[in-house]
Each structure stands twice: as structure tokens, then as C-alpha cells.
PDB file of C-alpha atoms in Angstrom:
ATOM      1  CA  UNK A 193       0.000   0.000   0.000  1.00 74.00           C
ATOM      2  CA  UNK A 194       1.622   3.239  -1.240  1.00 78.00           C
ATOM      3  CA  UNK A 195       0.960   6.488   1.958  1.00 91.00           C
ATOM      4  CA  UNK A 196       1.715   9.846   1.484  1.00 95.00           C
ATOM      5  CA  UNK A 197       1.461  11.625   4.806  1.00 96.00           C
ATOM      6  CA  UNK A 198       0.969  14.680   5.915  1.00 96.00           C
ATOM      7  CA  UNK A 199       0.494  17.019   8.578  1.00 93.00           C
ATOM      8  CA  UNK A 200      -3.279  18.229   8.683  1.00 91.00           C
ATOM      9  CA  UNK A 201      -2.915  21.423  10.147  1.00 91.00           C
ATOM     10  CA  UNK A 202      -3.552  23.727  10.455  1.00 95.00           C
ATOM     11  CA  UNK A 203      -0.426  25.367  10.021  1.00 97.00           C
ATOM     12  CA  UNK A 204      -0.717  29.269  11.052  1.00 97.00           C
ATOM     13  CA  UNK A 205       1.617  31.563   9.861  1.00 98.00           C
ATOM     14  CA  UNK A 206       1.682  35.451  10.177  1.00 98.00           C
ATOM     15  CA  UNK A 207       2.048  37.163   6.709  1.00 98.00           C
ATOM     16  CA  UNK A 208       5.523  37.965   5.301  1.00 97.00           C
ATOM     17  CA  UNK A 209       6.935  34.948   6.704  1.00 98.00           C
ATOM     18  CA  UNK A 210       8.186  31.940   5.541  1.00 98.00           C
ATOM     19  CA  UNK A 211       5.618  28.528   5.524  1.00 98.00           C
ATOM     20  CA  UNK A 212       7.218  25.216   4.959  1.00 98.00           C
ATOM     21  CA  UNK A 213       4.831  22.238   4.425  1.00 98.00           C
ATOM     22  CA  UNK A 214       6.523  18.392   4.446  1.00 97.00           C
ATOM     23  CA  UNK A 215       5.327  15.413   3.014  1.00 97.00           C
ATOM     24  CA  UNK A 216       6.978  11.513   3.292  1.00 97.00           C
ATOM     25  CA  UNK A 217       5.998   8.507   1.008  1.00 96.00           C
ATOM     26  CA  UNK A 218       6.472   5.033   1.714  1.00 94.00           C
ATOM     27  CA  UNK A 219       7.347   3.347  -1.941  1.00 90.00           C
ATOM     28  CA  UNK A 220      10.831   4.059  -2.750  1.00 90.00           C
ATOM     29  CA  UNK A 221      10.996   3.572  -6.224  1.00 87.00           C
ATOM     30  CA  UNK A 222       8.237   6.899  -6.461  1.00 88.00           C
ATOM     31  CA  UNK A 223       9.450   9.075  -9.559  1.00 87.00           C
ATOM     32  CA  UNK A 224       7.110  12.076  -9.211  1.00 91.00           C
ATOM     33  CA  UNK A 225       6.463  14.149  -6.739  1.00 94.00           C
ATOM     34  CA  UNK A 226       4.015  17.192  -6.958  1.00 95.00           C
ATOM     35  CA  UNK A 227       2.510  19.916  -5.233  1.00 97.00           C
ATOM     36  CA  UNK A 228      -1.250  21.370  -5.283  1.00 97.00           C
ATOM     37  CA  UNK A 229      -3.318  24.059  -3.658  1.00 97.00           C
ATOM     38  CA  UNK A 230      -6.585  23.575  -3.350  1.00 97.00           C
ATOM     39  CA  UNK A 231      -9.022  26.666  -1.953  1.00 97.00           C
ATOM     40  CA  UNK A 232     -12.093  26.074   0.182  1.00 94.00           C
ATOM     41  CA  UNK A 233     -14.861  24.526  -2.573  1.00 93.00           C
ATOM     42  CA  UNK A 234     -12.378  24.657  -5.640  1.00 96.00           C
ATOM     43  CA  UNK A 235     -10.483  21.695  -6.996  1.00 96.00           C
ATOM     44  CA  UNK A 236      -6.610  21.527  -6.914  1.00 96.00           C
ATOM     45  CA  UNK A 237      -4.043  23.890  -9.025  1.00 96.00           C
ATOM     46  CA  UNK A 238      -0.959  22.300  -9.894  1.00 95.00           C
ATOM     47  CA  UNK A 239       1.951  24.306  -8.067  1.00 96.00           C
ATOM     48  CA  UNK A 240       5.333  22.227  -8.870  1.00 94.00           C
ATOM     49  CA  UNK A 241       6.275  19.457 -10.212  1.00 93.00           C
ATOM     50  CA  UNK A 242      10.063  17.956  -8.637  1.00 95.00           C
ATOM     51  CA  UNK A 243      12.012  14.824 -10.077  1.00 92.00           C
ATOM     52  CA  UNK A 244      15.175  14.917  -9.024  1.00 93.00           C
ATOM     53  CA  UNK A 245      16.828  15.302  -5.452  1.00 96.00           C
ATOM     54  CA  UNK A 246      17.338  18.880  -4.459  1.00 96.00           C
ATOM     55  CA  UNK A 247      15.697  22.209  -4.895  1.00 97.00           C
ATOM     56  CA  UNK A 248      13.895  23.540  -7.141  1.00 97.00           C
ATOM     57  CA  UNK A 249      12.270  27.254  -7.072  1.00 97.00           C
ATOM     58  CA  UNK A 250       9.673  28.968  -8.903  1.00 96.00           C
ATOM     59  CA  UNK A 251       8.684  32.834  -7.896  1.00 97.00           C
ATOM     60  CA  UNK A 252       7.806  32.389  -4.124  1.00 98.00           C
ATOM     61  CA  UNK A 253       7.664  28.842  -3.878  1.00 98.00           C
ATOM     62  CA  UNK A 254      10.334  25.806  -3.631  1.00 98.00           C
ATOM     63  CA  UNK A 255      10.057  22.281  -3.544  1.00 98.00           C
ATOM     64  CA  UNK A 256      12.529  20.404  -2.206  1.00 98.00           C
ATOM     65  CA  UNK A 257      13.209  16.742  -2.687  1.00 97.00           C
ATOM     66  CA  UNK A 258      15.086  13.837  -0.554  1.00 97.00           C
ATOM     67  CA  UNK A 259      14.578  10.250  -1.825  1.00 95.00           C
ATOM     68  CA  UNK A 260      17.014   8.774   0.811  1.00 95.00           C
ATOM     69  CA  UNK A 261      15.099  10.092   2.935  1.00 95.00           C
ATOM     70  CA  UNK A 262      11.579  10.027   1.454  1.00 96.00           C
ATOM     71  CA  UNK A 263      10.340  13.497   2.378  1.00 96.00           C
ATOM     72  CA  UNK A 264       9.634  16.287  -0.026  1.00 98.00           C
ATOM     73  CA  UNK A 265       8.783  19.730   1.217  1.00 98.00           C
ATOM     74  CA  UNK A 266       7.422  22.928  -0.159  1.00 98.00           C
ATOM     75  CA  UNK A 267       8.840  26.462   0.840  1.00 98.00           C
ATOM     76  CA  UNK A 268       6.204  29.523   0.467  1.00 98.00           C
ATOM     77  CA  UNK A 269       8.193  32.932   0.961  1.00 98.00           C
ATOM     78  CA  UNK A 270       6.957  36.327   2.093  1.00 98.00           C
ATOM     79  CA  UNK A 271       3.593  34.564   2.824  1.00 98.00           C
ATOM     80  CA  UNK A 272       0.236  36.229   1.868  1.00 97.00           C
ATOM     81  CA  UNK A 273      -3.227  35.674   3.333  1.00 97.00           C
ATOM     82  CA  UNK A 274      -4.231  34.295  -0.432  1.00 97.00           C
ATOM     83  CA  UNK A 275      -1.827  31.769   0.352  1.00 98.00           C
ATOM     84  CA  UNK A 276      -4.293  30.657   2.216  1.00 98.00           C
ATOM     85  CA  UNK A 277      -5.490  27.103   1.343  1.00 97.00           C
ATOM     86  CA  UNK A 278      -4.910  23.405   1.904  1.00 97.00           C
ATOM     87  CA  UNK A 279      -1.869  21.732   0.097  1.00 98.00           C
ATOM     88  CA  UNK A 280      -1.707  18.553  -1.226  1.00 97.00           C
ATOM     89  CA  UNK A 281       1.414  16.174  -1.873  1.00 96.00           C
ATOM     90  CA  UNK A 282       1.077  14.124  -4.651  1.00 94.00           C
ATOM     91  CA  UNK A 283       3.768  11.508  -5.548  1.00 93.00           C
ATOM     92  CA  UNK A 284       3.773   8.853  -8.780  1.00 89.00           C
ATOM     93  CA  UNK A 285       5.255   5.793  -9.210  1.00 81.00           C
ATOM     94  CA  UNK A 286       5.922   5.576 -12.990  1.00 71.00           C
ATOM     95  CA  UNK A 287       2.916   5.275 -15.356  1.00 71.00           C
ATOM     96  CA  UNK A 288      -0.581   7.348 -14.644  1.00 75.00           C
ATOM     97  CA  UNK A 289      -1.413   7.121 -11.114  1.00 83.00           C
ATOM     98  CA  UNK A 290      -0.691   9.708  -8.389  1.00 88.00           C
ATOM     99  CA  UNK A 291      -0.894   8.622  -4.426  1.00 91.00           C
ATOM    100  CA  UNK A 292      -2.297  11.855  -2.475  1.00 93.00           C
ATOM    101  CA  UNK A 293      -1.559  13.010   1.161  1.00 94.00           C
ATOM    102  CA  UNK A 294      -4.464  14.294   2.926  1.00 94.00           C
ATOM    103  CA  UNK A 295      -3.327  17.533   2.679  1.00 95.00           C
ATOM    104  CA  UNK A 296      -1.667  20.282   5.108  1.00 97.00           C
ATOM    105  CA  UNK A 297      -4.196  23.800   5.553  1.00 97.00           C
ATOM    106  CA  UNK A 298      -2.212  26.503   5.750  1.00 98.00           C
ATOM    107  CA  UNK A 299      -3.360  29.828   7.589  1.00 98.00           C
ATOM    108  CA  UNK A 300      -1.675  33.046   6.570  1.00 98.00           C
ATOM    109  CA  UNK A 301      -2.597  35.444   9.222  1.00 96.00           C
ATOM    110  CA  UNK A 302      -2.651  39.393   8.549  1.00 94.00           C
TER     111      UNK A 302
ATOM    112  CA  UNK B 197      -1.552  25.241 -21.362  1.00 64.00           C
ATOM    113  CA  UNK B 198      -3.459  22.575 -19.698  1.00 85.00           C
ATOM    114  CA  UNK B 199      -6.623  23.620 -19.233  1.00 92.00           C
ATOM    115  CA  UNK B 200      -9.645  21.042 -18.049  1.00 95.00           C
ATOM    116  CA  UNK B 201     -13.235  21.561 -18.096  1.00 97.00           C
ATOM    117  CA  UNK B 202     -15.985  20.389 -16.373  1.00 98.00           C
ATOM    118  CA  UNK B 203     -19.485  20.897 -16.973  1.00 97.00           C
ATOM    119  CA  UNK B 204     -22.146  21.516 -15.246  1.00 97.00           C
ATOM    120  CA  UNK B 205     -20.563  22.856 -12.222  1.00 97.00           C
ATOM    121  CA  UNK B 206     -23.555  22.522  -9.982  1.00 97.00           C
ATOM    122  CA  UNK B 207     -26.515  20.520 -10.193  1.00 97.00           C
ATOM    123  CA  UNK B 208     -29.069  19.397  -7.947  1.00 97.00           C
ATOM    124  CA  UNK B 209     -31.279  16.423  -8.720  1.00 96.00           C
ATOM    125  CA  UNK B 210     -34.109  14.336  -7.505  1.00 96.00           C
ATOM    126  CA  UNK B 211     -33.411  11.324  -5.667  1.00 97.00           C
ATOM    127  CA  UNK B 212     -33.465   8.210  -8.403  1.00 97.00           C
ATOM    128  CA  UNK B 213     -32.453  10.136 -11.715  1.00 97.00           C
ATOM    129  CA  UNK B 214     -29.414  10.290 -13.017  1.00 97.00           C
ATOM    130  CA  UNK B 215     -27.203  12.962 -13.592  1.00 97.00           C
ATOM    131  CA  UNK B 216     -24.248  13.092 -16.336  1.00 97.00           C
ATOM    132  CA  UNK B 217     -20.782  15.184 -15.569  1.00 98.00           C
ATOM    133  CA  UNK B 218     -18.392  15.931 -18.849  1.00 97.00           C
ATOM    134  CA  UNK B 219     -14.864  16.531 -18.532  1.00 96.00           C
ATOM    135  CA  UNK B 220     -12.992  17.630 -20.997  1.00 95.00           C
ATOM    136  CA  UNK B 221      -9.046  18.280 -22.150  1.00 93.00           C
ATOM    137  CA  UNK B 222      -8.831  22.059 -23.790  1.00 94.00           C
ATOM    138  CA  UNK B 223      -5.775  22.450 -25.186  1.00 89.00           C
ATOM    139  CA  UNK B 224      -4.019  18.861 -25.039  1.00 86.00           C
ATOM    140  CA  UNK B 225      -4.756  15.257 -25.276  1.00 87.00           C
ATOM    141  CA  UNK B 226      -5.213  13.095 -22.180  1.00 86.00           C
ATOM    142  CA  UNK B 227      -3.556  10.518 -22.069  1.00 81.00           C
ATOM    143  CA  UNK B 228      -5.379   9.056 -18.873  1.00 89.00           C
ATOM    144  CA  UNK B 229      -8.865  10.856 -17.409  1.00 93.00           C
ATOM    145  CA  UNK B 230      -9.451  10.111 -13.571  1.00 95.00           C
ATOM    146  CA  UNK B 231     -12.415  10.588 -11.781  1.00 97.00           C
ATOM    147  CA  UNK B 232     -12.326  11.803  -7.932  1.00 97.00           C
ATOM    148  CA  UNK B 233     -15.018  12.377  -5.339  1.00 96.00           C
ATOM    149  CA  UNK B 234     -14.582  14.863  -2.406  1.00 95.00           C
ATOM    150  CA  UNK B 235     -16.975  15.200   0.791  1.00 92.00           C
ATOM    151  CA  UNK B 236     -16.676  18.560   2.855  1.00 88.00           C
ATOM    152  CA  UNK B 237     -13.064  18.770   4.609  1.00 85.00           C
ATOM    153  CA  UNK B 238     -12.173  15.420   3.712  1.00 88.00           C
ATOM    154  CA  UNK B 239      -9.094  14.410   1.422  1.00 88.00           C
ATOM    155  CA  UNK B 240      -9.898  13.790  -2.559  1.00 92.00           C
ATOM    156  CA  UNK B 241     -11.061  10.285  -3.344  1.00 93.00           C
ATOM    157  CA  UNK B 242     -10.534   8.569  -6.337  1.00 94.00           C
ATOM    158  CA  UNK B 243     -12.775   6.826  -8.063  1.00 96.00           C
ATOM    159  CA  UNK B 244     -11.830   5.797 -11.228  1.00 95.00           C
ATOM    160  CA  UNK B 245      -9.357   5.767 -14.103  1.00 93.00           C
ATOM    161  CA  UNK B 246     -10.248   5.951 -17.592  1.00 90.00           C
ATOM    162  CA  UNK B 247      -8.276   5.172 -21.017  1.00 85.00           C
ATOM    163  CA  UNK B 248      -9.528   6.533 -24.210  1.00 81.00           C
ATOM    164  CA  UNK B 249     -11.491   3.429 -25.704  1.00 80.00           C
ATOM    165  CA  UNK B 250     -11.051   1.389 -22.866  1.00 83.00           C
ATOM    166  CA  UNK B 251     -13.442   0.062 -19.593  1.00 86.00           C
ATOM    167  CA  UNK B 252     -12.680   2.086 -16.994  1.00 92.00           C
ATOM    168  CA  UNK B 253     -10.954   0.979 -13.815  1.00 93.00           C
ATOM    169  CA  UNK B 254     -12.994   1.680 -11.145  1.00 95.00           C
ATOM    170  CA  UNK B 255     -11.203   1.626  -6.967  1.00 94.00           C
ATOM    171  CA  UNK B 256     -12.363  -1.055  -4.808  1.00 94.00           C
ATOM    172  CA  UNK B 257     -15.872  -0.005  -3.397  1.00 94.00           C
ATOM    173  CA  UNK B 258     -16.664   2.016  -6.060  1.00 95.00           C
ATOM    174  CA  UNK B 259     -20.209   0.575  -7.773  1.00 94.00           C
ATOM    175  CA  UNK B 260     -19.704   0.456 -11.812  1.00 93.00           C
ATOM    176  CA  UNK B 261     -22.766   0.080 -12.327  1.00 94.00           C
ATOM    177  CA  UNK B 262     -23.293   2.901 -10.371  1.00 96.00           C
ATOM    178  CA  UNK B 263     -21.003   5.147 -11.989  1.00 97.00           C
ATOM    179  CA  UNK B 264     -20.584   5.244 -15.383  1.00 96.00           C
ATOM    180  CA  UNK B 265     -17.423   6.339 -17.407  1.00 95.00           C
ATOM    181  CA  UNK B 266     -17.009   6.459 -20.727  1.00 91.00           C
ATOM    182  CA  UNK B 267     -13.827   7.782 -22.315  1.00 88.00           C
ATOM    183  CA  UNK B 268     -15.040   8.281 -25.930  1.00 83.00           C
ATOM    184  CA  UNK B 269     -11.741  10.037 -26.779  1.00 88.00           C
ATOM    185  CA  UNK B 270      -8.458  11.903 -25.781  1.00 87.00           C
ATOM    186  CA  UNK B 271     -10.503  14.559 -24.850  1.00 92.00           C
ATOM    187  CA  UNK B 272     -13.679  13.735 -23.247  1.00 93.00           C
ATOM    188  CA  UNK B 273     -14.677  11.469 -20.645  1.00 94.00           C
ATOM    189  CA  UNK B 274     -17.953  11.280 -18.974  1.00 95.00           C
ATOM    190  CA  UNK B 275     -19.467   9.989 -15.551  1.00 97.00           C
ATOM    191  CA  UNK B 276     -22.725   9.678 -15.185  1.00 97.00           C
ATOM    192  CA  UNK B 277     -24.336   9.070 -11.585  1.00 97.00           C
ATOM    193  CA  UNK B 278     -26.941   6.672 -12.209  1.00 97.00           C
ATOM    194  CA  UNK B 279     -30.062   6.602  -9.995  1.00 96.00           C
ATOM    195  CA  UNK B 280     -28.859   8.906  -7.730  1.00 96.00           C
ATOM    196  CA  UNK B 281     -29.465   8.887  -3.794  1.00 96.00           C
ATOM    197  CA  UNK B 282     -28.652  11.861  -1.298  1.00 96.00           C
ATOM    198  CA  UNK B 283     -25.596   9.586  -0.073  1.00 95.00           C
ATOM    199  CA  UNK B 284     -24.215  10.283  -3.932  1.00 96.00           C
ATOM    200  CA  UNK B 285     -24.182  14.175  -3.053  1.00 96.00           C
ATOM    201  CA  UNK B 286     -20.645  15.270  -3.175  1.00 96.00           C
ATOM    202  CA  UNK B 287     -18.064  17.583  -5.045  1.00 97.00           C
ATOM    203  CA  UNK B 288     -17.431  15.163  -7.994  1.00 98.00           C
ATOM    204  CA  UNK B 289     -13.489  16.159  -9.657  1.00 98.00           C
ATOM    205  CA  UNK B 290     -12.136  14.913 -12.708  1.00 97.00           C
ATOM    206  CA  UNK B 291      -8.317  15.330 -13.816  1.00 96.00           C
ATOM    207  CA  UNK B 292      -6.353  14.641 -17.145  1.00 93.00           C
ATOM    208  CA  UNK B 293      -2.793  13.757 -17.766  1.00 89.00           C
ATOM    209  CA  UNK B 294      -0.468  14.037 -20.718  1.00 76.00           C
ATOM    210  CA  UNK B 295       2.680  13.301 -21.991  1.00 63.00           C
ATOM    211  CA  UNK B 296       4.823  15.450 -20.794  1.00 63.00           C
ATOM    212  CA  UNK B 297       9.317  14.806 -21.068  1.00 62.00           C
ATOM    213  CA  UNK B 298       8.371  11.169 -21.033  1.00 56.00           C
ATOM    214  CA  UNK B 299       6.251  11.083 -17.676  1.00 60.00           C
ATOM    215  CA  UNK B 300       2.715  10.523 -18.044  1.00 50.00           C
ATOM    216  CA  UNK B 301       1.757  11.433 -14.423  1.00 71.00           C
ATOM    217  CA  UNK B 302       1.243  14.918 -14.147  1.00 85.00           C
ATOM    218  CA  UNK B 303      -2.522  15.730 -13.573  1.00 91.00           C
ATOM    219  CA  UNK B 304      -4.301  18.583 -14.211  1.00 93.00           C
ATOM    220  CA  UNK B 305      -7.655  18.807 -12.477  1.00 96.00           C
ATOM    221  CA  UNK B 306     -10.918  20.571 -13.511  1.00 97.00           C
ATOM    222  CA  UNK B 307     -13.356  22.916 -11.918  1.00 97.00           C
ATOM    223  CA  UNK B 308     -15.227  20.066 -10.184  1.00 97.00           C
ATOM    224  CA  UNK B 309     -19.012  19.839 -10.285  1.00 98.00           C
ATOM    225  CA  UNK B 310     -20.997  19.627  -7.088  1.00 97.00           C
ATOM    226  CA  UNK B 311     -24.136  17.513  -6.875  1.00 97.00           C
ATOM    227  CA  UNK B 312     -26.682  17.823  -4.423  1.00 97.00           C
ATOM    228  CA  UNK B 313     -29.538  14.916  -4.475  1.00 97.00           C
ATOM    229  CA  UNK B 314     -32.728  16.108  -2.534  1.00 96.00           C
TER     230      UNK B 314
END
């Protein structure tokens, strides 16, 4: 049985600052790892994608990505309220299918 | 690029008819369409996987006959909710995947419809 696992939150944060979410997975051979935000009664929005071990940034977001160590994080910088939401982890294991975490809410507090 | 639509995105329907959700790939072909279910503050829930031309592949204790997917072709898949009870009411998401630098596993979700049975 391939987990993801996440911490549900929520996670508060107070604007400007720096919000790291975290993620492990259980199959070792995973390929794929991805992040979404989802807001309150919308469906997900692709954030990143990773594949290979270290960082990787994009505007105010990085993923990073440890496959000794089976953990992949996201980084959200200077934090806004819009930020908002509940994040999912999503991680593939070669072909179509995606395993999700339950997700992590993040609070961005004014 | 990537863009996924879902239609309607809210209906509400009596208890025993059946109700039919589209999906469709915009601007690339899907490889793969999956179907997901989602109740209030609970994590996404998948119900199904669908290949263009194919049966679908449904998760265990999901009802086929209950939920009906046909992929009729790399962009469009439909479920329809058949004989629907207020149990079925839910926010019902699909997602598509492509091609993309070899890896077929990057899914891009749609708007999500949301289905209330009285």
C-alpha cells in the first residue's frame, strides 16, 4: 500500500513569513512528486512538479526533494493571506497514477 | 496550457435520476482521465481511471454500475451518476494527464461539479 502523509494542520503563519509544508511517502521507487493548492470549494491547481533530489524554485515557492530520505517539502516565501489554502502532496510511481496526502491547511494570518 | 473543463458545475437532482458530468481536455490530449469524489473537509477520493477506448478501472468499493465512465476520446470522458441517492451528493473532480518529457503522471484537475440529491 503506497501512503503519502501529511500534517493536517492547520499550520498558522503570520504574513511575510516563511511557511514550509513536508510530506513523506512510503514506496521508494516513487518518480514524481508534486505539489497542489486547493481553496475552500475549488479543486486543486498544480503548483510544482520535482524529479530529481534537491531544490527547485519557482517565484515564491520551492520544492525540495530527498529520496534517501523520502520526504519532499514545499517552501512559500513572504507569505500572503491568499496563500491561504490546503496543500496537497502528490507523488507517482511511474505510469498514470498519483498517491495523495491528505493535505496540510495553511493559515496566513494578517 | 493545460486547461480542463468540467461541466455543469452545480446541479441538484431528484433522488433516483441520473445525472451526467463531462470533462474535458482544452488544449491537449489526455492521455489518462481520472475521476475523484470529495466530501466537505475530507481528502480527494478517487474513483476511477479511464483510457480513451477502454473500460474504466474503477477503486475497490466504487459501484460500476453505479457510476458510469465512458472515455469516448483523448478529450472527453464522462461519468454519469446513475439513480442517484442523497448519499451520492458530493463535489465530484475529474483530472487529465499528458505526456509530458516522457512522464505521463502529471494531472491537471478541472473545476469540479458539485451535486446535491434532494
Amino acid at each position: 500500500q503506497k501512503e503519502v502523509e501529511q500534517n493536517s494542520g492547520p499550520l498558522s503563519v503570520p504574513e511575510g513569513a516563511i511557511a514550509s509544508l513536508n510530506c513523506t511517502y512510503s514506496d521508494r521507487v516513487s518518480q514524481s512528486f508534486f505539489w497542489y493548492r486547493q481553496y475552500s470549494g475549488k479543486s486543486p491547481e498544480l503548483i510544482m512538479s520535482i524529479y530529481s533530489n534537491g531544490d527547485k524554485e519557482d517565484g515564491r515557492f520551492t520544492a525540495q526533494l530527498n529520496k534517501a530520505s523520502q520526504y519532499v517539502s514545499l517552501l512559500i516565501r513572504d507569505s500572503q493571506p491568499s496563500d491561504s489554502a490546503t496543500y496537497l502532496c502528490a507523488v507517482g510511481s511511474g505510469g498514470n497514477m498519483l498517491t495523495f496526502g491528505g493535505g496540510t491547511r495553511l493559515m496566513v494570518k494578517p | 496550457g493545460a486547461v480542463v473543463s468540467q461541466h455543469p458545475s452545480r446541479v441538484i437532482c431528484k433522488s433516483g435520476t441520473s445525472v451526467k458530468i463531462e470533462c474535458r481536455s482544452l488544449d491537449f490530449q489526455a492521455t489518462t482521465m481520472f475521476w475523484y469524489r470529495q466530501f466537505p473537509k475530507k481528502s480527494l477520493m478517487l474513483m476511477a481511471t479511464s483510457n480513451e477506448g477502454s473500460k474504466a478501472t474503477y477503486e475497490q468499493g466504487v459501484e460500476k454500475d453505479k457510476f458510469l465512465i465512458n472515455h469516448a476520446s483523448l478529450t472527453l470522458s464522462t461519468l454519469t451518476v446513475t439513480s442517484a441517492h442523497p448519499e451520492d451528493s458530493s463535489f465530484y473532480i475529474c483530472s487529465a494527464s499528458r505526456l509530458r518529457e516522457g512522464r505521463a503522471d502529471t494531472q491537471y484537475f478541472g473545476p469540479g461539479t458539485r451535486l446535491t440529491v434532494l
